[in-house]
Amino acid sequence: GLAAFVVATGVASACPFCSAPSLTLGEQVDQADVAVVVAWDSGKPGQDDSPGTTTYRVQRVIKGPQTLSDTTITLPRYRAAKRGDLFLLMGSAAEGIQWGSPLEVSRTTIQYITQAPPRTAPRTERLAYYLRFLEHPEKAIADDAYAEFANAPYEDIAAIRDRIPREKVRKWLQSPDTPVTRTGLYGLLLGLSGNEQDADWMRRRILEPTQDYRLGIEGIMSGYLLLTGERGLELLDRTKLVATTLIGPDGRPVLDKDGKPQPLPFSETYAAMQALRFMWTYGNGKIAPQRLQRSMRLLLDRPELTDLVIADLARWKDWSVRERLLKIYGREPYDVPAIKRAIVRYFLVCAKDNPDKRNPPPAHVVDAQRALKELRARDPATVRQAERFFFVD
């Protein structure tokens, strides 16, 4: 079972490094009872209290009764357009049809929507279709194809690895025109489809000297680990998890104008931590669990991350840090309520980790029970707080 405090640190089931999923055009059509392509026909501008009206002619019925074909639909509110301008109109068949707001579309967008595999088709077939449109010149189409990936579970994205155009993906990652919000997804796609040359390019990208927050770099780090396994993890250990100053692609510290080493931004260390979590959940044994635990333990030395690290180690059932956690409890620089609660919860999870109730409890369970007893005596208030929002199923 998982403790409540570790659930938040898990990776979402949708694409792990995509921006928040949004409703795609395909999903909107699927959820509507009726969907038609209409052309702007005429309109009456609003006057005084009246919002005016707009009349559209149905060009094509995508979903719903074919009897709508070539009929006109008049909607409240005047919308300025030219005769023949196309819109997608969706509605729910409650009493009559309740139409939503018209969405302006091009002929290419209509083709894109109508040629897509049906929602009932295997998701891998649908993703292979949307893959072709990820950097389409029409922004609405490219954004929608990206949203299909943002909504897709990672396992389905991994299942189409043989169809990923790796050279195109790398060009997208290198292009200043690619929306930065797509970096995470494209990093994963390159990790799934890339070769040694791509791995070398990703290594240089990861080690680019920067003081900025780099959106999506955790996706590139994860893709890099998918390609390189433990060898890549050693690089992240050395340059992002242990290091506190920037290390460049040549392996040397990056110096500022005064010749002093530049600090490593916190966001770079956090991105590497997310890459560890990704490999734990989705790496499919590419890196051994014990090896990932070892890298995560390096971050116990970073007080600004310690509470999150302890939560992950509990979720990963790494009980090797019991003594260390008891030692740092309440000591500077770890004397922080969030860290103390995380330590208590770690021991609460550990104390319940006894799958075989018929045999005597294993040593880590006995140890954890003893540690909890000690912490209850030392700091009853924090233990009570930690237990309050805690359950193990």
Short mmCIF file of C-alpha atoms in Angstrom, two decimals:
data_model
loop_
_atom_site.label_atom_id
_atom_site.label_comp_id
_atom_site.label_asym_id
_atom_site.label_seq_id
_atom_site.Cartn_x
_atom_site.Cartn_y
_atom_site.Cartn_z
CA GLY A 1 0.00 0.00 0.00
CA LEU A 2 0.97 3.64 -0.41
CA ALA A 3 0.89 6.30 2.22
CA ALA A 4 -1.17 9.41 1.49
CA PHE A 5 1.95 11.55 1.75
CA VAL A 6 3.68 9.79 -1.10
CA VAL A 7 0.81 9.80 -3.57
CA ALA A 8 1.47 13.41 -4.57
CA THR A 9 5.00 12.56 -5.65
CA GLY A 10 3.85 9.91 -8.15
CA VAL A 11 3.83 10.53 -11.88
CA ALA A 12 0.48 11.28 -13.52
CA SER A 13 -0.97 8.63 -15.82
CA ALA A 14 -1.06 11.06 -18.75
CA CYS A 15 2.14 12.02 -20.62
CA PRO A 16 4.50 12.82 -17.69
CA PHE A 17 6.19 15.92 -19.10
CA CYS A 18 3.40 17.52 -21.15
CA SER A 19 1.58 20.66 -20.09
CA ALA A 20 -1.88 20.20 -18.59
CA PRO A 21 -4.13 18.11 -20.84
CA SER A 22 -6.94 19.92 -22.64
CA LEU A 23 -10.01 18.67 -24.47
CA THR A 24 -8.96 17.83 -28.04
CA LEU A 25 -11.12 18.40 -31.12
CA GLY A 26 -11.61 14.64 -31.42
CA GLU A 27 -12.80 14.42 -27.80
CA GLN A 28 -15.13 17.39 -28.27
CA VAL A 29 -16.71 15.78 -31.36
CA ASP A 30 -16.92 12.48 -29.47
CA GLN A 31 -18.71 14.11 -26.52
CA ALA A 32 -21.14 16.07 -28.73
CA ASP A 33 -24.38 14.49 -29.98
CA VAL A 34 -24.17 16.45 -33.21
CA ALA A 35 -21.16 17.92 -35.07
CA VAL A 36 -21.42 19.74 -38.39
CA VAL A 37 -19.21 21.85 -40.64
CA VAL A 38 -21.03 25.07 -41.52
CA ALA A 39 -20.29 28.03 -43.79
CA TRP A 40 -21.11 31.62 -42.80
CA ASP A 41 -24.15 32.68 -44.81
CA SER A 42 -25.50 35.97 -43.48
CA GLY A 43 -25.91 37.97 -40.30
CA LYS A 44 -27.83 40.80 -38.63
CA PRO A 45 -25.66 43.05 -36.46
CA GLY A 46 -26.90 43.70 -32.93
CA GLN A 47 -28.90 46.84 -32.11
CA ASP A 48 -29.79 48.33 -28.73
CA ASP A 49 -30.52 45.33 -26.48
CA SER A 50 -30.51 42.76 -29.29
CA PRO A 51 -27.23 40.83 -29.82
CA GLY A 52 -28.18 40.21 -33.47
CA THR A 53 -28.09 36.84 -35.27
CA THR A 54 -25.85 34.85 -37.62
CA THR A 55 -27.02 32.28 -40.15
CA TYR A 56 -24.84 29.37 -41.23
CA ARG A 57 -25.37 26.75 -43.96
CA VAL A 58 -24.50 23.13 -43.13
CA GLN A 59 -21.79 21.87 -45.52
CA ARG A 60 -21.10 18.51 -43.97
CA VAL A 61 -22.49 16.37 -41.15
CA ILE A 62 -19.63 14.77 -39.18
CA LYS A 63 -21.92 13.31 -36.53
CA GLY A 64 -25.69 13.30 -36.18
CA PRO A 65 -28.70 13.16 -38.55
CA GLN A 66 -27.77 13.48 -42.24
CA THR A 67 -31.05 15.39 -42.71
CA LEU A 68 -29.17 18.47 -41.41
CA SER A 69 -27.13 18.53 -44.64
CA ASP A 70 -27.59 21.76 -46.65
CA THR A 71 -30.02 23.24 -44.08
CA THR A 72 -29.44 26.61 -42.41
CA ILE A 73 -28.89 27.23 -38.71
CA THR A 74 -29.48 30.67 -37.19
CA LEU A 75 -27.77 31.38 -33.91
CA PRO A 76 -28.21 34.33 -31.55
CA ARG A 77 -25.34 36.89 -31.55
CA TYR A 78 -23.92 38.48 -34.65
CA ARG A 79 -20.54 37.16 -35.68
CA ALA A 80 -18.69 39.09 -38.39
CA ALA A 81 -17.24 36.89 -41.14
CA LYS A 82 -17.19 36.52 -44.92
CA ARG A 83 -19.66 34.37 -46.80
CA GLY A 84 -18.20 30.87 -47.11
CA ASP A 85 -15.96 31.10 -44.00
CA LEU A 86 -16.03 27.70 -42.32
CA PHE A 87 -16.88 26.82 -38.72
CA LEU A 88 -17.23 23.66 -36.68
CA LEU A 89 -20.50 23.60 -34.79
CA MET A 90 -21.26 21.05 -32.08
CA GLY A 91 -24.41 20.53 -30.09
CA SER A 92 -26.24 18.35 -27.62
CA ALA A 93 -29.55 16.75 -28.55
CA ALA A 94 -31.62 17.63 -25.52
CA GLU A 95 -34.93 19.22 -26.57
CA GLY A 96 -34.10 19.91 -30.17
CA ILE A 97 -30.39 20.66 -30.64
CA GLN A 98 -28.62 23.01 -28.24
CA TRP A 99 -25.75 24.43 -30.30
CA GLY A 100 -22.46 25.52 -28.76
CA SER A 101 -20.26 28.40 -29.98
CA PRO A 102 -19.03 28.11 -33.57
CA LEU A 103 -15.30 27.37 -33.87
CA GLU A 104 -13.61 28.86 -36.92
CA VAL A 105 -11.75 26.18 -38.91
CA SER A 106 -9.88 25.80 -42.20
CA ARG A 107 -10.48 23.12 -44.84
CA THR A 108 -7.23 21.48 -43.70
CA THR A 109 -8.49 21.32 -40.09
CA ILE A 110 -11.75 19.70 -41.24
CA GLN A 111 -9.75 17.11 -43.19
CA TYR A 112 -7.55 16.54 -40.11
CA ILE A 113 -10.62 15.95 -37.89
CA THR A 114 -12.56 13.76 -40.32
CA GLN A 115 -9.61 11.57 -41.37
CA ALA A 116 -8.54 10.81 -37.78
CA PRO A 117 -9.09 7.20 -36.67
CA PRO A 118 -12.33 6.87 -34.65
CA ARG A 119 -12.13 7.17 -30.85
CA THR A 120 -12.91 3.43 -30.70
CA ALA A 121 -9.69 2.60 -32.61
CA PRO A 122 -6.67 1.44 -30.55
CA ARG A 123 -5.00 4.48 -28.98
CA THR A 124 -1.68 3.51 -30.57
CA GLU A 125 -3.25 3.77 -34.03
CA ARG A 126 -4.65 7.18 -33.15
CA LEU A 127 -1.33 8.43 -31.73
CA ALA A 128 0.50 7.27 -34.87
CA TYR A 129 -1.94 9.46 -36.84
CA TYR A 130 -1.47 12.54 -34.61
CA LEU A 131 2.32 12.08 -34.64
CA ARG A 132 2.30 13.34 -38.25
CA PHE A 133 0.75 16.66 -37.22
CA LEU A 134 2.84 17.63 -34.17
CA GLU A 135 4.57 20.54 -35.94
CA HIS A 136 1.96 21.21 -38.60
CA PRO A 137 2.16 24.75 -40.07
CA GLU A 138 -1.43 25.41 -38.94
CA LYS A 139 -1.13 26.20 -35.23
CA ALA A 140 -4.62 24.91 -34.37
CA ILE A 141 -3.77 21.49 -35.82
CA ALA A 142 -0.29 21.30 -34.23
CA ASP A 143 -1.74 22.31 -30.83
CA ASP A 144 -4.51 19.73 -31.09
CA ALA A 145 -2.10 16.93 -32.05
CA TYR A 146 0.08 17.88 -29.07
CA ALA A 147 -2.99 17.77 -26.80
CA GLU A 148 -3.69 14.20 -27.97
CA PHE A 149 -0.20 13.24 -26.74
CA ALA A 150 -0.61 15.23 -23.52
CA ASN A 151 -3.73 13.16 -22.75
CA ALA A 152 -2.13 9.82 -23.64
CA PRO A 153 -0.61 7.44 -21.06
CA TYR A 154 3.15 7.07 -21.44
CA GLU A 155 2.80 3.34 -22.17
CA ASP A 156 0.80 4.12 -25.33
CA ILE A 157 3.38 6.69 -26.46
CA ALA A 158 6.17 4.12 -25.90
CA ALA A 159 4.21 1.56 -27.97
CA ILE A 160 4.66 3.65 -31.15
CA ARG A 161 8.43 4.13 -30.69
CA ASP A 162 9.16 2.45 -34.06
CA ARG A 163 7.08 5.06 -35.87
CA ILE A 164 8.67 8.14 -34.28
CA PRO A 165 10.59 10.20 -36.87
CA ARG A 166 13.73 10.65 -34.73
CA GLU A 167 15.51 13.06 -37.10
CA LYS A 168 12.45 15.31 -37.24
CA VAL A 169 12.07 15.20 -33.44
CA ARG A 170 15.68 16.26 -32.95
CA LYS A 171 15.20 19.14 -35.43
CA TRP A 172 12.11 20.22 -33.48
CA LEU A 173 14.12 20.19 -30.25
CA GLN A 174 16.83 22.31 -31.88
CA SER A 175 14.45 24.79 -33.52
CA PRO A 176 13.83 28.14 -31.80
CA ASP A 177 10.34 28.10 -33.40
CA THR A 178 9.18 25.03 -31.46
CA PRO A 179 6.95 25.99 -28.50
CA VAL A 180 9.03 25.49 -25.35
CA THR A 181 6.08 23.67 -23.72
CA ARG A 182 6.73 20.75 -26.09
CA THR A 183 10.35 20.21 -25.02
CA GLY A 184 9.42 17.58 -22.42
CA LEU A 185 7.38 15.46 -24.86
CA TYR A 186 9.96 15.72 -27.64
CA GLY A 187 12.74 14.79 -25.19
CA LEU A 188 10.82 11.60 -24.38
CA LEU A 189 10.12 10.87 -28.06
CA LEU A 190 13.84 11.19 -28.85
CA GLY A 191 14.67 8.96 -25.89
CA LEU A 192 12.29 6.31 -27.23
CA SER A 193 13.55 6.42 -30.82
CA GLY A 194 17.09 7.85 -30.70
CA ASN A 195 20.57 6.44 -31.22
CA GLU A 196 24.04 7.09 -29.77
CA GLN A 197 24.39 10.31 -31.77
CA ASP A 198 21.12 11.61 -30.30
CA ALA A 199 22.28 10.61 -26.81
CA ASP A 200 25.43 12.70 -27.29
CA TRP A 201 23.37 15.68 -28.45
CA MET A 202 21.07 15.29 -25.40
CA ARG A 203 24.09 15.13 -23.07
CA ARG A 204 25.35 18.46 -24.45
CA ARG A 205 21.89 19.98 -24.11
CA ILE A 206 21.60 18.79 -20.49
CA LEU A 207 25.02 20.31 -19.68
CA GLU A 208 24.40 23.65 -21.43
CA PRO A 209 25.47 26.32 -18.92
CA THR A 210 22.40 28.27 -17.80
CA GLN A 211 21.05 30.22 -14.87
CA ASP A 212 17.51 30.08 -16.26
CA TYR A 213 14.65 27.76 -15.48
CA ARG A 214 14.50 25.40 -18.49
CA LEU A 215 10.97 24.23 -19.19
CA GLY A 216 10.90 20.58 -20.28
CA ILE A 217 14.55 19.78 -19.51
CA GLU A 218 13.31 16.94 -17.24
CA GLY A 219 11.83 15.30 -20.38
CA ILE A 220 15.20 15.53 -22.14
CA MET A 221 16.96 14.10 -19.05
CA SER A 222 14.44 11.23 -18.94
CA GLY A 223 14.83 10.56 -22.66
CA TYR A 224 18.60 10.57 -22.15
CA LEU A 225 18.29 7.95 -19.38
CA LEU A 226 16.06 5.79 -21.61
CA LEU A 227 18.88 5.78 -24.19
CA THR A 228 21.90 5.48 -21.90
CA GLY A 229 20.76 3.73 -18.72
CA GLU A 230 23.29 3.66 -15.84
CA ARG A 231 25.97 5.47 -17.86
CA GLY A 232 23.64 8.45 -18.25
CA LEU A 233 22.60 8.26 -14.61
CA GLU A 234 26.24 8.59 -13.54
CA LEU A 235 26.42 11.83 -15.53
CA LEU A 236 23.28 13.18 -13.81
CA ASP A 237 24.61 12.09 -10.39
CA ARG A 238 27.84 13.98 -10.91
CA THR A 239 26.53 17.13 -12.64
CA LYS A 240 23.01 17.66 -11.22
CA LEU A 241 22.55 15.68 -8.00
CA VAL A 242 25.91 16.01 -6.21
CA ALA A 243 27.25 19.18 -7.85
CA THR A 244 26.17 22.56 -6.51
CA THR A 245 27.91 24.50 -9.28
CA LEU A 246 27.45 24.29 -13.05
CA ILE A 247 29.49 21.74 -14.98
CA GLY A 248 29.75 22.27 -18.74
CA PRO A 249 29.75 19.76 -21.62
CA ASP A 250 33.59 19.55 -21.35
CA GLY A 251 33.24 18.25 -17.77
CA ARG A 252 34.79 21.39 -16.27
CA PRO A 253 33.16 23.93 -13.90
CA VAL A 254 31.49 26.89 -15.64
CA LEU A 255 33.04 30.14 -14.41
CA ASP A 256 31.53 33.63 -14.28
CA LYS A 257 33.31 36.79 -15.47
CA ASP A 258 35.23 36.95 -12.17
CA GLY A 259 36.51 33.39 -12.59
CA LYS A 260 34.22 31.98 -9.87
CA PRO A 261 32.17 28.77 -10.40
CA GLN A 262 28.55 29.55 -11.29
CA PRO A 263 25.91 28.08 -8.96
CA LEU A 264 23.75 25.23 -10.27
CA PRO A 265 20.10 26.41 -10.36
CA PHE A 266 17.79 24.48 -8.03
CA SER A 267 15.48 23.81 -11.03
CA GLU A 268 18.22 21.70 -12.68
CA THR A 269 18.55 19.44 -9.63
CA TYR A 270 14.76 19.16 -9.35
CA ALA A 271 14.53 18.22 -13.07
CA ALA A 272 17.06 15.42 -12.50
CA MET A 273 14.99 14.23 -9.54
CA GLN A 274 11.91 14.08 -11.81
CA ALA A 275 13.92 12.03 -14.30
CA LEU A 276 14.71 9.54 -11.50
CA ARG A 277 11.01 9.29 -10.66
CA PHE A 278 10.19 8.80 -14.34
CA MET A 279 12.67 5.93 -14.68
CA TRP A 280 11.33 4.32 -11.51
CA THR A 281 7.76 4.36 -12.84
CA TYR A 282 8.30 3.83 -16.56
CA GLY A 283 11.93 2.72 -17.10
CA ASN A 284 10.95 -0.94 -17.38
CA GLY A 285 14.14 -2.12 -15.66
CA LYS A 286 16.49 -0.13 -17.91
CA ILE A 287 18.11 1.02 -14.64
CA ALA A 288 17.96 -1.33 -11.64
CA PRO A 289 15.70 -0.13 -8.78
CA GLN A 290 18.60 -0.26 -6.30
CA ARG A 291 20.64 1.99 -8.60
CA LEU A 292 17.82 4.56 -8.80
CA GLN A 293 17.46 4.46 -5.01
CA ARG A 294 21.18 5.18 -4.69
CA SER A 295 20.86 8.32 -6.84
CA MET A 296 17.77 9.50 -4.94
CA ARG A 297 19.63 9.10 -1.63
CA LEU A 298 22.25 11.59 -2.84
CA LEU A 299 19.57 14.27 -2.54
CA LEU A 300 19.15 13.75 1.20
CA ASP A 301 22.07 16.19 1.47
CA ARG A 302 19.88 18.94 -0.03
CA PRO A 303 17.68 20.31 2.79
CA GLU A 304 15.49 22.17 0.28
CA LEU A 305 14.48 18.78 -1.20
CA THR A 306 14.82 16.44 1.76
CA ASP A 307 11.11 16.09 2.58
CA LEU A 308 10.31 15.13 -1.05
CA VAL A 309 13.25 12.74 -1.22
CA ILE A 310 12.15 10.97 1.99
CA ALA A 311 8.63 10.60 0.53
CA ASP A 312 10.05 9.03 -2.64
CA LEU A 313 12.32 6.67 -0.71
CA ALA A 314 9.31 5.52 1.33
CA ARG A 315 7.29 4.97 -1.85
CA TRP A 316 10.24 3.03 -3.30
CA LYS A 317 10.55 0.98 -0.08
CA ASP A 318 14.18 1.97 0.42
CA TRP A 319 14.58 1.21 4.11
CA SER A 320 18.38 1.63 4.09
CA VAL A 321 18.29 5.20 5.46
CA ARG A 322 16.51 4.45 8.76
CA GLU A 323 19.47 5.27 11.00
CA ARG A 324 20.39 8.33 9.03
CA LEU A 325 16.87 9.79 9.24
CA LEU A 326 16.70 9.21 12.97
CA LYS A 327 20.08 10.96 13.33
CA ILE A 328 19.12 14.08 11.34
CA TYR A 329 15.68 14.42 12.99
CA GLY A 330 15.46 17.85 14.61
CA ARG A 331 19.07 18.78 13.75
CA GLU A 332 20.15 21.75 11.66
CA PRO A 333 19.67 22.22 8.75
CA TYR A 334 16.88 19.59 8.87
CA ASP A 335 15.01 21.02 11.83
CA VAL A 336 12.03 21.98 9.65
CA PRO A 337 8.42 20.86 10.30
CA ALA A 338 7.97 19.44 6.75
CA ILE A 339 11.14 17.33 7.02
CA LYS A 340 10.27 16.10 10.51
CA ARG A 341 6.76 15.07 9.38
CA ALA A 342 8.25 13.33 6.32
CA ILE A 343 10.62 11.33 8.57
CA VAL A 344 7.76 10.27 10.85
CA ARG A 345 5.70 9.18 7.84
CA TYR A 346 8.65 7.27 6.41
CA PHE A 347 8.77 5.23 9.61
CA LEU A 348 4.99 4.81 9.61
CA VAL A 349 5.14 3.29 6.09
CA CYS A 350 8.19 1.20 6.99
CA ALA A 351 6.49 -0.14 10.13
CA LYS A 352 3.60 -1.48 8.02
CA ASP A 353 5.82 -3.08 5.35
CA ASN A 354 5.22 -6.66 6.43
CA PRO A 355 3.53 -8.57 3.60
CA ASP A 356 3.73 -11.96 5.32
CA LYS A 357 1.84 -11.68 8.60
CA ARG A 358 2.41 -15.37 9.49
CA ASN A 359 6.15 -14.93 10.08
CA PRO A 360 7.90 -12.64 12.58
CA PRO A 361 8.20 -9.07 11.20
CA PRO A 362 11.42 -8.30 9.26
CA ALA A 363 14.19 -6.23 10.89
CA HIS A 364 13.21 -2.97 9.16
CA VAL A 365 9.66 -3.22 10.56
CA VAL A 366 10.91 -3.81 14.12
CA ASP A 367 13.39 -0.94 13.72
CA ALA A 368 10.70 1.42 12.43
CA GLN A 369 8.39 0.60 15.33
CA ARG A 370 11.22 1.32 17.75
CA ALA A 371 12.02 4.60 15.96
CA LEU A 372 8.37 5.69 16.15
CA LYS A 373 8.31 4.97 19.87
CA GLU A 374 11.43 7.10 20.32
CA LEU A 375 10.00 9.96 18.21
CA ARG A 376 6.70 9.86 20.11
CA ALA A 377 8.64 10.37 23.33
CA ARG A 378 10.86 13.12 21.84
CA ASP A 379 8.31 15.05 19.77
CA PRO A 380 4.71 13.89 20.35
CA ALA A 381 3.16 16.96 18.64
CA THR A 382 4.91 16.35 15.29
CA VAL A 383 4.12 12.62 15.35
CA ARG A 384 0.43 13.44 15.97
CA GLN A 385 0.46 15.93 13.06
CA ALA A 386 2.15 13.43 10.75
CA GLU A 387 -0.37 10.72 11.63
CA ARG A 388 -3.36 13.00 11.09
CA PHE A 389 -3.45 12.87 7.30
CA PHE A 390 -1.85 9.51 6.94
CA PHE A 391 -3.23 6.17 5.88
CA VAL A 392 -1.76 3.00 4.44
CA ASP A 393 -4.05 0.72 2.48
#
